[in-house]
Structure formats: structure tokens, C-alpha cells
């Protein structure tokens, strides 16, 4: 039960270390698979500590505490629990802190979280939000923890090398402007600083120098941990930097622009970029223990590559080094089952290793195979050391290596629901990602169905740059079906996701292409939209009249009601995008199934609620949006006849 600052202080001058961040997965299988992933990473990467995120308003409190307990108690990883203070009751904060203490956690990252809703959303305080007036800023949480627990917890706070972007407004970013608030947090009892992600190294170096030289003297010996996010995907990178306010240097943009359609190449270039960032920081910052905090997004391959390249993996303890020479490192058991062939990686194994809760000789272990058998820890005969660590995770070698990389090409909410990274792939959950004033400027005060239809139509026509369900513009392929989408939205079927059918094109096609050069890709047409219950009845009746199984649909509402013509089964899934590439198995990055549809449904209706809270609670707009959220259904329709590009749209047009 060590404090982070104590562990860092014990390191020799100049020693480099790393830490890793994880978030609680959305699905139960994702949680189980993250546990297995954590154990692999703990064994192979040996982070100094890990952090576990906390959802806005305590929305993930139970899962966050469960994950923190797995890390701290079961895997013996020094764990830091995030806590946000706004939009949370004092009771929930007290329960979280007491639970953390009972688990054995000694480290808290105290964050502000989303802007206080009582002020921003005009809502008066209630008995249930007794702490929302007391906890408005992160400094309030720091003071409270110190008052209640003394020095039991080591407390970290966030800082922003380029300045805090309130409501994604980069024009107001200025680290000098933030300085008085950061000083206040440190004087209130913060022990270390952890930064927002960044890619501009020069700006970070200037930022740290500003802190170290500040006349207050509070930062002179303060632990400052730079936050780095491995580059997994070009579009995820652009979205994340936009939402976080982190600038992307032109030189980095140019390197990624040429490979943005090939996720594998993006990852390769991304590893080079992160390696260069770490190398420059190590050579530019003072010779004291220097750490790097990685926002993993619950993925392991890219961060493993970066850590290996940067020599940030500490050597194993002597007892562990000798232990890995034994073939029977752990007494491992396997349960094999037929796996759904829908992994989002090119590395596919014909059997699925189902997680075993108990393994003889190790309490609550989730290991699937001994590290040595998996190719995880290998003897490097070229090394002067008797045993050096080479990361088979990075190459997907061995059974465990394949388990490490099967979801290496995530696709957010359309990815594999069993993946630990499913859904929240960029670390930003369901919210409007903007201030209420920005939302009003964009979407005004809708009070009728035609008002909402008009917003969606303008977005489809690229006359509006965002809607509540997407803060980015449409992909180029959407132009192919723009007229069809406009027609649907005009009749009040508000589309939030879609793609046209493609009956094979080259992977380098400028509109539909993806993946390595020399490959071929296909996709089925689908569309997802909100519609009123009476229209759902008409749609279902029309689908029943169709011959065969050419169309699948999933439908759900905010009350939890669910309908589908797809039989509920673990094997029932729809791969709607796939590709064939040289020397690789079929890759299926886009999948629609019951589990991931239901998980997304919850977020989709949460966004309706977030939108309604922008307006005063008794206003016409708030009442209207709340009524829509309470009555409408979310529907996803997939047409399996991909050789016919107009099949889906002709069907919907006939209704």
C-alpha cells in the first residue's frame, strides 16, 4: 500500500518510469477481458502505478471501484483512483473515499469533472445533491480529502501544458492564466501533478520550466507527470486533440496525413512519434526521476511497443527472473470454446480462451497461459543480461500475444463488445462536449419535430458542423448516400450512424478504402436512427412481409424495451465491414450485434437528457426534448444484400 510520491522518491536520480491509465469497460465480458489484459501488462510491462478513471457525476462509481480493487488487491499494482467532484453528492464522495481506503488504495487523482450542472443547467439544488454546492472545483475536493483523511492519501491534480480549454474553446487556453488556480490546489494539499495529453514537446518543456521557476516556489520539487496518449487511429487522434484542446504540430500532422487510411501504418508512425517525444523529454528535463503517464484506452499493443522502444520497462525482480525459467510458471487451466470470427485484428486464433476465475496456486488469477509459453518473456541471447524482456505483445506472438492484440484495431461503439476498449475508445464519454452557450448557439431552442429534423438535415448537408451525437462532420462516404439520409431526416427519422453498401473495392480507394495497401474491402449498408413508436410498428410490419433474411434490425427505447428480428445468442452478430489483405486473416472492424447496440442505446438516450439540461427545466425546449427521449426508439437496420447498393434505401423509402 504505497504512495506514488514515496515510490518515486525511492528511485535513483535520472531513473525513468511509467504509469498506465485504464477505464472500466462497458460490458461484463469487456471487464473480464480487461482483467486478463491487466495481468499480462503487469507481468510484462511492470508500471510503477496504474490509474483508474471515474465517470462524470460518479456514473461509473461501482465499476471504477471494482476495477481499482482488481488492480490494487488482486494484481498488487499500486493504484490511483480518479475522483471527480462536480455533479456528485457528498455521500457518494464519502462512500468512494471510504471504499478506496478499505481496498488499500493510498492514491487519489482529484479532478473537477464536468462543469457544475446546477449553475450551467439552471437546476436548483436538491437533498440528493448535498455536495454539489460544496464541491465546485478540484481544489474543494483536495481540501475535503485532507480535512477528512489527513495525509493518508497521496493526492494528485490535473494540469494543462497548453492551458485549460473550457468547453473546447482553444482561443481561451493559456497556462499562465491557469497558474493561480494550480498554485491554490498545491497549497491545499496536492502532492503531484499529472498533465493533460500533449504532442507539442516544446510547449510542454516551456510549461514545466514556467512551473519550476514560479516565484511561489511550490513547484520547485513537485512531481510532474507528463501525460501521453499512444496514437491508435488517425480519426481518434483528431477527435481527441480537438476535445482536449491539445495542439498537433504540423510536422506530426504531415507524417500521419499520408498514412491516415491504414491503421497499421498510423500505429507504426505513432510509435515513432511517441518514442521521439519521450526521448526529447528525457534529454531536456532535469536529471531527477522522470515518469511518463500513458492513457492506454484499455489497449496494449501500441503502448507496449513505445515502452519497449524507450527502454521504460524495469527489469524483473530477481525472484521473478528466475521463476520464468520454469516451464510450469503457473498451473494454468484452459476452457476452449468456439469463437465468433469477428475479431478486429489481423491476428486470429481458431479458439477462444475463455477466462477461468480460479487457477490453482494463484488467488483470483486471470492468467490464461504461463508467460514463458505465451512468448511473453523470452531469453535474448544477444543481451549481456541473462534474461531480457522482449514484448511478444507487440507482435502478437504466442497464444497470449494473440490474446493481447485481437482487438488491436478498435472501432468504438461498432467494435467487439468483448473488447476492454469497446465503446469509449477516445476516453470521452456520452456528453455534448461543449458548454451550454455553445450548444445554444449551434442548435438554438428547438420546440417541435420539424425543428429537430431541420438540424439533422443541415448537418447531413454539411451546413452544421455538429449535432449532439457527433461533434465531427460526416465521413466522405456519406456523400454517396446524402440524398437518402436527407430524405429520412426530413420525415422525422433522425440518423446518427450509416454507411453505404460496397461490393468490393481496393483498400487504397480514396472514399471507401482502409487497411494495408493491396487489399480489398466490402461493406453492407446500414442506418441507425431515432423514430416515433408508431413508425416503428410500420417498419416492423414491412420487414415481416419480406421474404428470406435479407434485413436485420435492432430497436430499443430509453425505458429499456428491446425488439429485434435477430435471435438472441452469443453467436448472433453482423459484420458490416470486412477486408481481405495479403498474408492476413479476414479483418472485421465494424460489427453490429445485440450487446454493442444495447450498450450504445444507453449512451444515445443519455445524450438526449444532456441536451435537455442545457435549457431551464420548465422551458418549452427542455420539456420537448425530454418528451422525445421518453417516447422515441433507436433503430438500427442492416441490409445484407451488399451487391445491391440501393436495396436498403429503396426499402426505407417505401415506408
CSV table of N, CA and C in Angstrom, one decimal, residues 353-408:
chain,number,residue,atom,x,y,z
A,353,UNK,N,-9.9,-18.4,-25.8
A,353,UNK,CA,-9.5,-18.7,-24.4
A,353,UNK,C,-10.5,-18.0,-23.5
A,354,UNK,N,-11.4,-18.8,-23.0
A,354,UNK,CA,-12.4,-18.2,-22.0
A,354,UNK,C,-11.7,-18.1,-20.7
A,355,UNK,N,-12.0,-17.0,-20.0
A,355,UNK,CA,-11.4,-16.7,-18.8
A,355,UNK,C,-11.8,-17.6,-17.7
A,356,UNK,N,-10.8,-18.1,-16.9
A,356,UNK,CA,-11.0,-19.0,-15.8
A,356,UNK,C,-10.9,-18.2,-14.5
A,357,UNK,N,-11.9,-18.2,-13.7
A,357,UNK,CA,-11.8,-17.3,-12.5
A,357,UNK,C,-10.8,-17.8,-11.5
A,358,UNK,N,-10.6,-19.1,-11.3
A,358,UNK,CA,-9.7,-19.6,-10.3
A,358,UNK,C,-8.6,-20.5,-11.0
A,359,UNK,N,-7.4,-20.2,-10.7
A,359,UNK,CA,-6.3,-21.1,-11.1
A,359,UNK,C,-5.5,-21.6,-9.9
A,360,UNK,N,-5.3,-22.8,-9.9
A,360,UNK,CA,-4.6,-23.4,-8.7
A,360,UNK,C,-3.3,-22.7,-8.5
A,361,UNK,N,-3.0,-22.4,-7.3
A,361,UNK,CA,-1.7,-21.8,-6.9
A,361,UNK,C,-1.6,-20.3,-7.0
A,362,UNK,N,-2.7,-19.7,-7.5
A,362,UNK,CA,-2.7,-18.2,-7.5
A,362,UNK,C,-4.1,-17.7,-7.3
A,363,UNK,N,-4.2,-16.9,-6.3
A,363,UNK,CA,-5.5,-16.4,-5.9
A,363,UNK,C,-6.1,-15.4,-6.9
A,364,UNK,N,-7.4,-15.7,-7.3
A,364,UNK,CA,-8.1,-14.8,-8.2
A,364,UNK,C,-7.3,-14.4,-9.5
A,365,UNK,N,-6.5,-15.4,-10.0
A,365,UNK,CA,-5.8,-15.1,-11.2
A,365,UNK,C,-6.6,-15.2,-12.4
A,366,UNK,N,-6.3,-14.4,-13.4
A,366,UNK,CA,-7.0,-14.5,-14.7
A,366,UNK,C,-6.0,-14.9,-15.8
A,367,UNK,N,-4.8,-15.3,-15.4
A,367,UNK,CA,-3.9,-15.7,-16.5
A,367,UNK,C,-4.4,-16.8,-17.3
A,368,UNK,N,-4.2,-16.8,-18.6
A,368,UNK,CA,-4.6,-17.8,-19.5
A,368,UNK,C,-3.5,-18.8,-19.8
A,369,UNK,N,-2.3,-18.4,-19.7
A,369,UNK,CA,-1.2,-19.3,-20.0
A,369,UNK,C,0.1,-18.8,-19.4
A,370,UNK,N,1.0,-19.6,-19.1
A,370,UNK,CA,2.3,-19.1,-18.5
A,370,UNK,C,2.9,-18.1,-19.4
A,371,UNK,N,3.6,-17.2,-18.8
A,371,UNK,CA,4.2,-16.1,-19.6
A,371,UNK,C,5.2,-16.6,-20.6
A,372,UNK,N,6.0,-17.6,-20.1
A,372,UNK,CA,7.0,-18.2,-21.0
A,372,UNK,C,6.5,-18.9,-22.2
A,373,UNK,N,5.4,-19.7,-21.9
A,373,UNK,CA,4.8,-20.5,-23.0
A,373,UNK,C,4.2,-19.5,-24.0
A,374,UNK,N,3.7,-18.4,-23.6
A,374,UNK,CA,3.0,-17.5,-24.4
A,374,UNK,C,4.0,-16.7,-25.3
A,375,UNK,N,5.3,-16.8,-25.0
A,375,UNK,CA,6.2,-16.0,-25.8
A,375,UNK,C,6.3,-14.6,-25.2
A,376,UNK,N,5.8,-14.4,-24.0
A,376,UNK,CA,5.8,-13.1,-23.4
A,376,UNK,C,7.2,-12.7,-23.0
A,377,UNK,N,7.8,-13.5,-22.2
A,377,UNK,CA,9.2,-13.3,-21.7
A,377,UNK,C,10.1,-14.2,-22.4
A,378,UNK,N,11.0,-13.7,-23.2
A,378,UNK,CA,11.9,-14.6,-24.0
A,378,UNK,C,13.3,-14.2,-23.7
A,379,UNK,N,14.2,-15.2,-23.7
A,379,UNK,CA,15.6,-15.0,-23.5
A,379,UNK,C,16.2,-14.4,-24.7
A,380,UNK,N,16.9,-13.3,-24.6
A,380,UNK,CA,17.6,-12.7,-25.7
A,380,UNK,C,19.1,-13.0,-25.6
A,381,UNK,N,19.6,-13.9,-26.4
A,381,UNK,CA,20.9,-14.4,-26.3
A,381,UNK,C,21.9,-13.4,-26.7
A,382,UNK,N,21.5,-12.3,-27.4
A,382,UNK,CA,22.4,-11.3,-27.8
A,382,UNK,C,22.7,-10.3,-26.6
A,383,UNK,N,21.9,-10.4,-25.6
A,383,UNK,CA,22.0,-9.4,-24.5
A,383,UNK,C,23.0,-9.9,-23.5
A,384,UNK,N,23.6,-8.9,-22.8
A,384,UNK,CA,24.6,-9.1,-21.8
A,384,UNK,C,23.9,-9.6,-20.5
A,385,UNK,N,22.6,-9.3,-20.4
A,385,UNK,CA,21.9,-9.8,-19.3
A,385,UNK,C,21.4,-11.2,-19.5
A,386,UNK,N,21.3,-12.0,-18.4
A,386,UNK,CA,20.8,-13.4,-18.5
A,386,UNK,C,19.4,-13.5,-19.1
A,387,UNK,N,18.6,-12.5,-18.8
A,387,UNK,CA,17.2,-12.6,-19.4
A,387,UNK,C,16.8,-11.1,-19.6
A,388,UNK,N,16.4,-10.8,-20.8
A,388,UNK,CA,15.8,-9.5,-21.1
A,388,UNK,C,14.4,-9.7,-21.5
A,389,UNK,N,13.6,-8.6,-21.4
A,389,UNK,CA,12.2,-8.7,-21.7
A,389,UNK,C,12.0,-8.2,-23.2
A,390,UNK,N,11.5,-9.1,-24.0
A,390,UNK,CA,11.0,-8.7,-25.3
A,390,UNK,C,9.5,-8.9,-25.3
A,391,UNK,N,8.8,-7.9,-25.9
A,391,UNK,CA,7.4,-7.9,-25.8
A,391,UNK,C,6.7,-8.6,-26.9
A,392,UNK,N,6.3,-9.9,-26.7
A,392,UNK,CA,5.6,-10.6,-27.7
A,392,UNK,C,4.2,-9.9,-27.9
A,393,UNK,N,3.8,-9.1,-26.9
A,393,UNK,CA,2.5,-8.4,-27.1
A,393,UNK,C,2.6,-7.6,-28.4
A,394,UNK,N,3.7,-6.9,-28.6
A,394,UNK,CA,3.9,-6.0,-29.7
A,394,UNK,C,3.7,-6.7,-31.0
A,395,UNK,N,4.1,-8.0,-31.1
A,395,UNK,CA,4.0,-8.7,-32.4
A,395,UNK,C,2.9,-9.7,-32.4
A,396,UNK,N,2.2,-9.9,-31.3
A,396,UNK,CA,1.1,-10.8,-31.2
A,396,UNK,C,1.6,-12.3,-31.3
A,397,UNK,N,2.8,-12.5,-30.7
A,397,UNK,CA,3.4,-13.8,-30.8
A,397,UNK,C,2.9,-14.7,-29.7
A,398,UNK,N,2.7,-16.0,-30.0
A,398,UNK,CA,2.3,-17.0,-29.0
A,398,UNK,C,0.8,-16.8,-28.7
A,399,UNK,N,0.3,-17.7,-27.9
A,399,UNK,CA,-1.2,-17.7,-27.6
A,399,UNK,C,-1.5,-16.4,-26.9
A,400,UNK,N,-0.7,-16.1,-25.9
A,400,UNK,CA,-1.1,-14.9,-25.1
A,400,UNK,C,-0.9,-13.6,-25.9
A,401,UNK,N,0.1,-13.6,-26.8
A,401,UNK,CA,0.3,-12.5,-27.7
A,401,UNK,C,-0.9,-12.3,-28.6
A,402,UNK,N,-1.5,-13.3,-29.1
A,402,UNK,CA,-2.7,-13.2,-29.9
A,402,UNK,C,-3.8,-12.6,-29.1
A,403,UNK,N,-3.9,-13.1,-27.8
A,403,UNK,CA,-5.0,-12.6,-27.0
A,403,UNK,C,-4.8,-11.1,-26.7
A,404,UNK,N,-3.5,-10.7,-26.7
A,404,UNK,CA,-3.2,-9.3,-26.4
A,404,UNK,C,-3.6,-8.4,-27.6
A,405,UNK,N,-3.6,-8.9,-28.8
A,405,UNK,CA,-3.8,-8.0,-29.9
A,405,UNK,C,-5.0,-8.2,-30.8
A,406,UNK,N,-5.9,-9.1,-30.3
A,406,UNK,CA,-7.1,-9.4,-31.1
A,406,UNK,C,-8.0,-8.2,-31.4
A,407,UNK,N,-8.0,-7.2,-30.5
A,407,UNK,CA,-8.8,-6.0,-30.7
A,407,UNK,C,-8.0,-4.8,-30.9
A,408,UNK,N,-6.9,-5.1,-31.6
A,408,UNK,CA,-5.9,-4.0,-31.9
A,408,UNK,C,-6.4,-2.9,-32.8
